[in-house]
């Protein structure tokens, strides 16, 4: 039997003082995609940026070799840069909406590192993903509790 697994995610980084804001932006982006609120010009910009990054990275032999290995292990074949660019270009808003809906059907996996005083805890993140508007709540009580406990340096949940 062949088991197909897919992993899709998003990452971000911010100054420790803005961990809450970064988390809120990520959640809101997922919720907007889930509801089909995808800006065409932003999608085109993202496609262009992804293709540029892909092609620039393939200028380095070690990255090309890693890419070949990753593709063969993941799919059993290697796609050429032209094929990958065509795949990126073919992404539609409807596909992104479908992906966001599938991703939000399960609990989020969250990883964070560094000074997490201003990062919502896992329960707050999970609850925000369940809300239609994606709003994080309890920021003040979160900050008070974190302040009483001190700094945290790592969080992985999922």
C-alpha positions as CSV (number, residue, x, y, z in Angstrom):
1,X,0.0,0.0,0.0
2,X,1.2,3.5,-0.8
3,X,0.6,6.1,1.8
4,X,0.7,9.7,0.6
5,X,1.6,12.4,3.1
6,X,1.9,16.1,2.5
7,X,3.3,18.7,4.7
8,X,2.5,22.4,4.2
9,X,3.3,25.2,6.5
10,X,4.2,28.8,7.0
11,X,6.9,30.3,9.0
12,X,7.8,33.8,10.1
13,X,10.2,35.6,12.3
14,X,9.9,38.8,14.3
15,X,11.4,40.8,17.1
16,X,10.4,39.2,20.4
17,X,8.1,42.1,21.2
18,X,6.0,41.3,18.1
19,X,5.4,37.6,18.6
20,X,1.7,38.1,19.3
21,X,1.3,40.3,16.2
22,X,3.1,37.9,13.9
23,X,1.0,35.0,15.1
24,X,-2.2,37.0,14.5
25,X,-1.1,37.9,11.0
26,X,-0.4,34.2,10.2
27,X,-3.7,33.0,11.5
28,X,-5.6,35.8,9.7
29,X,-3.9,34.9,6.4
30,X,-4.9,31.3,6.7
31,X,-8.5,32.3,7.6
32,X,-8.7,34.7,4.7
33,X,-7.5,31.9,2.3
34,X,-10.0,29.5,3.8
35,X,-12.8,32.0,3.0
36,X,-11.5,32.7,-0.5
37,X,-10.2,36.2,0.2
38,X,-7.1,35.9,-2.0
39,X,-5.8,39.0,-3.6
40,X,-4.9,38.3,-7.2
41,X,-1.9,40.8,-7.3
42,X,-0.5,39.4,-4.1
43,X,-0.8,35.8,-5.5
44,X,1.0,36.8,-8.7
45,X,3.7,38.6,-6.6
46,X,4.1,35.5,-4.4
47,X,4.4,33.2,-7.5
48,X,7.1,35.5,-9.0
49,X,9.0,35.6,-5.7
50,X,8.9,31.8,-5.3
51,X,10.1,31.2,-8.9
52,X,12.9,33.8,-8.5
53,X,14.0,32.1,-5.2
54,X,13.8,28.7,-6.8
55,X,15.9,29.7,-9.8
56,X,18.5,31.7,-7.8
57,X,19.0,28.8,-5.4
58,X,19.5,26.4,-8.2
59,X,22.6,28.3,-9.2
60,X,24.5,26.5,-6.4
61,X,25.6,23.0,-7.1
62,X,25.1,21.8,-3.5
63,X,21.5,23.1,-3.5
64,X,20.9,21.4,-6.9
65,X,22.1,18.1,-5.4
66,X,19.9,18.5,-2.3
67,X,17.0,19.4,-4.5
68,X,17.4,16.3,-6.7
69,X,17.6,14.1,-3.6
70,X,14.6,15.8,-1.9
71,X,12.4,15.5,-5.1
72,X,13.4,11.9,-5.7
73,X,12.7,10.9,-2.1
74,X,9.4,12.8,-2.0
75,X,7.9,11.9,-5.4
76,X,10.2,9.3,-7.0
77,X,11.1,11.7,-9.8
78,X,12.9,15.0,-10.5
79,X,11.2,17.9,-12.1
80,X,13.1,20.4,-14.2
81,X,13.2,24.0,-13.1
82,X,10.9,24.8,-16.1
83,X,8.4,22.2,-14.9
84,X,8.5,23.5,-11.3
85,X,8.0,27.1,-12.6
86,X,5.0,26.0,-14.7
87,X,3.5,24.2,-11.6
88,X,4.0,27.4,-9.6
89,X,2.4,29.5,-12.3
90,X,-0.6,27.2,-12.5
91,X,-1.6,27.7,-8.9
92,X,-5.1,29.2,-8.6
93,X,-6.9,31.0,-5.8
94,X,-9.4,28.1,-5.7
95,X,-6.5,25.7,-5.1
96,X,-5.2,27.9,-2.3
97,X,-8.7,28.0,-0.7
98,X,-9.0,24.3,-0.9
99,X,-5.6,23.8,0.6
100,X,-6.4,26.2,3.5
101,X,-9.6,24.4,4.2
102,X,-7.9,21.1,4.4
103,X,-5.1,22.5,6.6
104,X,-7.6,24.0,9.0
105,X,-9.5,20.7,9.4
106,X,-6.9,19.4,11.8
107,X,-5.1,20.9,14.8
108,X,-2.2,23.2,14.0
109,X,1.3,22.2,14.6
110,X,3.3,25.1,16.2
111,X,6.9,25.5,16.8
112,X,8.6,28.6,18.3
113,X,12.0,29.4,19.6
114,X,13.5,32.3,21.5
115,X,11.9,34.7,23.9
116,X,8.3,33.6,23.8
117,X,6.9,36.1,26.4
118,X,4.8,37.7,23.7
119,X,3.8,34.6,21.8
120,X,0.3,33.2,22.4
121,X,0.2,29.7,24.0
122,X,-0.9,26.7,22.0
123,X,-4.5,26.7,23.3
124,X,-4.9,30.4,22.3
125,X,-3.6,29.7,18.8
126,X,-5.8,26.6,18.4
127,X,-8.9,28.5,19.6
128,X,-8.1,31.4,17.1
129,X,-8.0,29.0,14.2
130,X,-11.4,27.7,15.2
131,X,-13.0,31.2,15.2
132,X,-14.4,32.5,11.9
133,X,-12.5,35.8,12.2
134,X,-9.3,34.2,13.4
135,X,-8.9,36.6,16.3
136,X,-6.6,35.9,19.2
137,X,-8.1,36.9,22.5
138,X,-6.9,37.3,26.0
139,X,-3.7,39.2,25.2
140,X,-3.7,41.1,28.5
141,X,-4.2,38.0,30.6
142,X,-1.7,36.2,28.5
143,X,0.9,38.9,29.1
144,X,0.2,39.0,32.8
145,X,0.5,35.2,33.2
146,X,3.7,35.1,31.1
147,X,5.1,38.0,33.2
148,X,4.5,36.0,36.4
149,X,6.2,32.9,35.0
150,X,9.1,34.7,33.3
151,X,10.6,34.0,29.9
152,X,10.0,30.8,28.0
153,X,12.6,29.7,25.4
154,X,10.8,27.1,23.3
155,X,7.4,25.8,22.3
156,X,6.6,22.9,20.1
157,X,3.1,21.4,19.9
158,X,1.0,19.7,17.4
